[in-house]
Coordinates of N, CA and C in Angstrom, one line a residue:
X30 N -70.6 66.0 -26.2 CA -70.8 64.6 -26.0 C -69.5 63.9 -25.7
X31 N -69.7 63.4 -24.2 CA -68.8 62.9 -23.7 C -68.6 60.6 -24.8
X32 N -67.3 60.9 -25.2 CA -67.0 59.2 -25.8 C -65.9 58.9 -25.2
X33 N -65.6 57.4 -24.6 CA -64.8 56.7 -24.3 C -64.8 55.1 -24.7
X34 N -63.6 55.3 -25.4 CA -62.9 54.0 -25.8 C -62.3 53.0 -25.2
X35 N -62.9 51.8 -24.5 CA -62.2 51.0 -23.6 C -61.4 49.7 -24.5
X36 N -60.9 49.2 -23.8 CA -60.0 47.7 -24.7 C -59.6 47.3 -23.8
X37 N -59.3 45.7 -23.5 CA -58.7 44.9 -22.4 C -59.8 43.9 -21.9
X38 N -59.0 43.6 -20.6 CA -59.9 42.7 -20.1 C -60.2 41.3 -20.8
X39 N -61.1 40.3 -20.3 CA -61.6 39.5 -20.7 C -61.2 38.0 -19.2
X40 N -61.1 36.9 -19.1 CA -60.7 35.9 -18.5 C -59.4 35.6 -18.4
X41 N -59.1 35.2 -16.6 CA -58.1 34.6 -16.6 C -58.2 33.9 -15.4
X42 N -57.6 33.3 -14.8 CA -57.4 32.5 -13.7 C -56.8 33.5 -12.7
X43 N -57.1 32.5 -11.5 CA -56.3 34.0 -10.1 C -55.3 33.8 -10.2
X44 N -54.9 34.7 -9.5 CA -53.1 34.9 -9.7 C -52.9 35.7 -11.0
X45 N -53.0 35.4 -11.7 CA -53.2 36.0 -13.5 C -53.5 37.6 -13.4
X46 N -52.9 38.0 -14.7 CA -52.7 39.9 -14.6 C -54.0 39.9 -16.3
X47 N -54.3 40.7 -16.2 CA -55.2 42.1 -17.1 C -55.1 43.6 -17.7
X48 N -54.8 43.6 -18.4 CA -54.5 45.1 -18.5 C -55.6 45.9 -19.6
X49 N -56.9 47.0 -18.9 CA -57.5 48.2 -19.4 C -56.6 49.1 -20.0
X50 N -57.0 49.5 -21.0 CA -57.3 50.6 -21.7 C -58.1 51.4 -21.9
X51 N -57.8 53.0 -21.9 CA -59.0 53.9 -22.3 C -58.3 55.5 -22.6
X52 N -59.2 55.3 -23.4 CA -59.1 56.5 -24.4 C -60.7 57.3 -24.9
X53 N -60.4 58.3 -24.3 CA -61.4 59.6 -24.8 C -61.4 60.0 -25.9
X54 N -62.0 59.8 -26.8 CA -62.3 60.1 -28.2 C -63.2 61.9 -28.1
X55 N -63.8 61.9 -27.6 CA -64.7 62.9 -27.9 C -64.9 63.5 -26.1
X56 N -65.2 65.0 -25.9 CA -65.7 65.6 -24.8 C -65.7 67.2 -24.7
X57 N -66.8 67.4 -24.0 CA -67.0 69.2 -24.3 C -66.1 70.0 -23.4
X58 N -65.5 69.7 -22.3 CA -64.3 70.2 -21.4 C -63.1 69.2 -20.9
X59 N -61.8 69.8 -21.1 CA -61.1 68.3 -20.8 C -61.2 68.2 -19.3
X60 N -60.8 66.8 -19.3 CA -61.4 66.0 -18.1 C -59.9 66.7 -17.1
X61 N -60.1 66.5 -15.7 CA -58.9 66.6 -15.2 C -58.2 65.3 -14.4
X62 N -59.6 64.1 -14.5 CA -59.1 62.9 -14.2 C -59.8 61.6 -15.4
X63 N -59.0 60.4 -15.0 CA -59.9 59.5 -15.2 C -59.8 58.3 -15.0
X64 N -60.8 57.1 -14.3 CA -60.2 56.0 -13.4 C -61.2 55.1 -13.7
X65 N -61.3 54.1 -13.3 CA -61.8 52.9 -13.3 C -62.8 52.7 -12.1
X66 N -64.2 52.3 -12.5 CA -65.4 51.5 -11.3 C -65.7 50.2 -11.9
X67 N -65.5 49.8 -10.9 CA -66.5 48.6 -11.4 C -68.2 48.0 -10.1
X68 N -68.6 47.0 -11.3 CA -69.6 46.6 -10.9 C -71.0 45.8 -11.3
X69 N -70.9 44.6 -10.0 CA -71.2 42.9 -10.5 C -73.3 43.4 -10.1
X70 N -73.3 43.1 -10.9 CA -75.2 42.7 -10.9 C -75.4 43.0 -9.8
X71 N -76.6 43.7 -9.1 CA -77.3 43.5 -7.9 C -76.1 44.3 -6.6
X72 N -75.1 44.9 -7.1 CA -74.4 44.8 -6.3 C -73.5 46.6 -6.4
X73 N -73.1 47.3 -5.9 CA -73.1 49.0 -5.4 C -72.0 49.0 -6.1
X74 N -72.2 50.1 -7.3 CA -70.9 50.5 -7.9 C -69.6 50.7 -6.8
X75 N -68.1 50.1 -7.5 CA -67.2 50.1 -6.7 C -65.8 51.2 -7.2
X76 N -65.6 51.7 -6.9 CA -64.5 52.9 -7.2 C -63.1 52.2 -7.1
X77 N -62.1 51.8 -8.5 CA -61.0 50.8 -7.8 C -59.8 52.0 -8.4
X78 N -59.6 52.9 -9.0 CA -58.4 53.7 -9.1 C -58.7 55.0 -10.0
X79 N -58.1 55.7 -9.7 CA -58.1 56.9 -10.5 C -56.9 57.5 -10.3
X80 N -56.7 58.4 -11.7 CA -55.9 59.6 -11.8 C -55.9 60.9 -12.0
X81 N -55.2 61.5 -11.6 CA -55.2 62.9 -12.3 C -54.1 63.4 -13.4
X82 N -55.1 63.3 -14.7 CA -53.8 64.0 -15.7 C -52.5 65.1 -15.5
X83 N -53.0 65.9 -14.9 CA -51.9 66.8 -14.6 C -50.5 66.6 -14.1
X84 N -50.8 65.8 -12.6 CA -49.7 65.2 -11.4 C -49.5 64.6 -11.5
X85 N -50.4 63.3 -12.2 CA -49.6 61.7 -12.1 C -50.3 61.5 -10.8
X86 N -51.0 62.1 -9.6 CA -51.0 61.8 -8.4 C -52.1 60.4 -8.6
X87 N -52.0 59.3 -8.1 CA -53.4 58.2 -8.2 C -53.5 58.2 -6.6
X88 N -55.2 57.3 -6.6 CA -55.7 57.0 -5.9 C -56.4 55.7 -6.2
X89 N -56.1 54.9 -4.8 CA -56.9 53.2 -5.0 C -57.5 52.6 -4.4
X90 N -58.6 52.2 -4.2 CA -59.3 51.7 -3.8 C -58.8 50.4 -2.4
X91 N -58.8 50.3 -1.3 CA -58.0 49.4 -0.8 C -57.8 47.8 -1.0
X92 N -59.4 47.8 -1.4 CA -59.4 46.5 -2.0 C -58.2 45.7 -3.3
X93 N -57.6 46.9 -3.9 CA -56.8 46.9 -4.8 C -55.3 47.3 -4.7
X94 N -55.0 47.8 -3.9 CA -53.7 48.8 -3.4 C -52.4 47.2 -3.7
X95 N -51.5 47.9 -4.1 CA -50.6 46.7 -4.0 C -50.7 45.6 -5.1
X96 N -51.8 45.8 -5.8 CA -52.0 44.9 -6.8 C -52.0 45.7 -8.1
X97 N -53.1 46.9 -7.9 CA -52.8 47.4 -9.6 C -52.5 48.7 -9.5
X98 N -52.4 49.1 -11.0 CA -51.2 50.0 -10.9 C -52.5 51.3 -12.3
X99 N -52.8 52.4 -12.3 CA -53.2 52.9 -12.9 C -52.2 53.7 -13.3
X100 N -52.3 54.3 -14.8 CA -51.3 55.3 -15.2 C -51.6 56.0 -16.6
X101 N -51.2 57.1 -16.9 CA -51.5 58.1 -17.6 C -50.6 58.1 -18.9
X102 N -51.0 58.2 -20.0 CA -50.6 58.5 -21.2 C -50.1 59.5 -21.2
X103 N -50.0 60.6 -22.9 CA -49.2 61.6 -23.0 C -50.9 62.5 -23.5
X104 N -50.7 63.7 -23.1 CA -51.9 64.5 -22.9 C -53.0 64.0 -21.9
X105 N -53.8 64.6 -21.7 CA -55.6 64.4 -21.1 C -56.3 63.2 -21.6
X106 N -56.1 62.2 -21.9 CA -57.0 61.8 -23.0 C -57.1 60.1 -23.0
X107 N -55.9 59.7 -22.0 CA -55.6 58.0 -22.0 C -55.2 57.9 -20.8
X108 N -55.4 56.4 -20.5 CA -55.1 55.9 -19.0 C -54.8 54.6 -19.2
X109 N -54.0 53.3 -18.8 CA -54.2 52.6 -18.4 C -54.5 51.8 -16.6
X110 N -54.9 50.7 -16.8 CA -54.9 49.8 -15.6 C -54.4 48.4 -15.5
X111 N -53.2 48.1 -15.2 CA -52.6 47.1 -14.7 C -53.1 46.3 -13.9
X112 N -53.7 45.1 -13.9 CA -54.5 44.5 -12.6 C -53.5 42.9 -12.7
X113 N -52.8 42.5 -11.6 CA -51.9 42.3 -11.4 C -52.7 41.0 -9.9
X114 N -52.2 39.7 -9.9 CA -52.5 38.8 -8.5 C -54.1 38.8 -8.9
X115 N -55.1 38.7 -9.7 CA -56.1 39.1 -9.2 C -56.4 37.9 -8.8
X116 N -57.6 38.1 -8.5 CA -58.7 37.3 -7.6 C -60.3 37.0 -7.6
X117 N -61.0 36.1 -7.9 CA -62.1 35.8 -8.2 C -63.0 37.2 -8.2
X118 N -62.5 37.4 -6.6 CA -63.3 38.8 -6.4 C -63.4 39.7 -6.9
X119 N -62.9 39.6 -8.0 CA -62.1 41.1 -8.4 C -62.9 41.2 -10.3
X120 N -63.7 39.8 -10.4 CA -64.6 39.7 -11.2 C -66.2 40.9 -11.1
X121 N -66.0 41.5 -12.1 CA -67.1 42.6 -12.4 C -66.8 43.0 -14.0
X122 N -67.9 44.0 -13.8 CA -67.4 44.9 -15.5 C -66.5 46.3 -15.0
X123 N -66.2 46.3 -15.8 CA -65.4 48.1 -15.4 C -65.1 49.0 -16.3
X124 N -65.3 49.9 -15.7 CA -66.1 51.2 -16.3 C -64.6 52.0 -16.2
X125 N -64.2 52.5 -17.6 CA -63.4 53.4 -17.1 C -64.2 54.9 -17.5
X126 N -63.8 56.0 -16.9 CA -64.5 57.1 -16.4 C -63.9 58.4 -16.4
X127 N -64.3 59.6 -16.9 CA -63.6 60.8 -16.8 C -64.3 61.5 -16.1
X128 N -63.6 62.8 -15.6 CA -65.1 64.1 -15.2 C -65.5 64.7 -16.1
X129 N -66.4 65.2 -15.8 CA -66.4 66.4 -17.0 C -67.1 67.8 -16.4
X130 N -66.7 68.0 -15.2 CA -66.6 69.1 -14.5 C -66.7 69.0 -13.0
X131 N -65.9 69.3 -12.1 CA -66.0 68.5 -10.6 C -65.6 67.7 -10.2
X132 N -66.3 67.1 -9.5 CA -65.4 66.2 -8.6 C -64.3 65.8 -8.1
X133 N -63.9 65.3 -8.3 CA -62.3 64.5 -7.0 C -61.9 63.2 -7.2
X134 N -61.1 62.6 -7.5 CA -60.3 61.4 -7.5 C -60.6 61.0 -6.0
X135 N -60.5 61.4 -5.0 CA -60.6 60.8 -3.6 C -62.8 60.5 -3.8
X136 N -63.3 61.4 -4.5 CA -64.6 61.2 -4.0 C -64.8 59.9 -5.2
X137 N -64.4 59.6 -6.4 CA -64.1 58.7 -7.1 C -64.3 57.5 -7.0
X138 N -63.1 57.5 -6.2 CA -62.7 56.1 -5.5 C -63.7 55.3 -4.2
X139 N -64.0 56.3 -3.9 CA -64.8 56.3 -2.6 C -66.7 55.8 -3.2
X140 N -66.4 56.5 -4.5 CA -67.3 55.9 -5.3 C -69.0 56.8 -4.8
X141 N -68.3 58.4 -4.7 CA -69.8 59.0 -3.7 C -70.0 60.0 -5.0
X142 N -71.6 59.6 -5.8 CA -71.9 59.9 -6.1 C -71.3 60.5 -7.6
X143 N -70.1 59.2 -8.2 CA -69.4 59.5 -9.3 C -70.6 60.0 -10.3
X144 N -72.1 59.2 -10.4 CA -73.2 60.0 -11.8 C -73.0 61.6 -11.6
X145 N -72.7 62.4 -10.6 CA -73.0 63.5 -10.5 C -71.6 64.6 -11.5
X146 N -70.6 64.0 -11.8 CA -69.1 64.4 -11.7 C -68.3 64.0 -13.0
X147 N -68.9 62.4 -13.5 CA -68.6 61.7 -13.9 C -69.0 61.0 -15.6
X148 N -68.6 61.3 -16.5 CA -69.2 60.1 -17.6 C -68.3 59.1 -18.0
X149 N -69.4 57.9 -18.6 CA -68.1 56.5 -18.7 C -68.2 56.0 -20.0
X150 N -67.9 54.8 -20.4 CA -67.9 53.8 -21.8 C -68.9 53.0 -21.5
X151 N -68.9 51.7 -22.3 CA -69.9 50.7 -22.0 C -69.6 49.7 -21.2
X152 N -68.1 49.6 -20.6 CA -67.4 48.9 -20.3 C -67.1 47.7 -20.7
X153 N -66.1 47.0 -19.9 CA -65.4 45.8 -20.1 C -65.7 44.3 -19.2
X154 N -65.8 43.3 -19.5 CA -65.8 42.6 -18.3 C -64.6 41.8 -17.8
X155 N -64.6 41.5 -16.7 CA -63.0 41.0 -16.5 C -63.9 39.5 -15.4
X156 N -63.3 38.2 -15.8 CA -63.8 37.6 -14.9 C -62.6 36.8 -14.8
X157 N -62.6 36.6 -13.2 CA -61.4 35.7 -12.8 C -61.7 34.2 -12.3
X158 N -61.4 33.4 -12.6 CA -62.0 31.8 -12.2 C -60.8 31.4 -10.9
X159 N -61.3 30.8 -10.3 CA -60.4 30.0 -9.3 C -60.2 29.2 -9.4

């Protein structure tokens, strides 16, 4: 039984920074990544960063590049996300997410078919006002 622990988020104005947290409490194989989606009502899950425990290597979504910053704890097990300039748009919930067998940080991000690859938390919501 895959568990994740999220913390962060909540309201700020644009321009204004956010910082996620997550942490895996519980899972039947360790993950080899784990990153952040989000996603507003009515509207296609979005893939905005991931990592890989191992390398440190990330990947981000372009809509986000230049703004936030994802990064890895000590062991398999934590991540944060720095969200940094944001922007109304950038209002959704978000999911932070591990694998738990498969997948890709590149397919992640790209957001193809993360249910297959992927389990998450309940998420957070982050809303930005203008």
């Amino acid at each position: 039984q895959l568990q994740l622990v999220e913390s962060g988020g909540g309201s700020v104005q644009a321009g204004g920074s956010l910082r996620l947290s997550c942490r895996v409490s519980q899972y039947i194989s360790a993950p080899d990544f784990m990153g952040w989606f989000r996603q507003v009502p009515g509207k296609a899950r979005e893939g905005v960063a991931c990592i890989y425990f191992d390398t440190g290597t990330t990947y981000y979504a372009d809509s986000v590049k230049g703004r936030f910053t994802i990064a890895k704890g000590d062991g398999k097990n934590t991540a944060s996300l720095q969200m940094n300039s944001l922007k109304p748009g950038d209002t959704a919930m978000y999911y932070c997410a591990v694998n738990h067998g498969g997948g890709s940080c590149s397919a992640f991000v790209d957001a193809r078919q993360i249910g297959s690859f992927a389990g998450w938390g309940q998420g957070t919501q982050v809303t930005i006002s203008s």
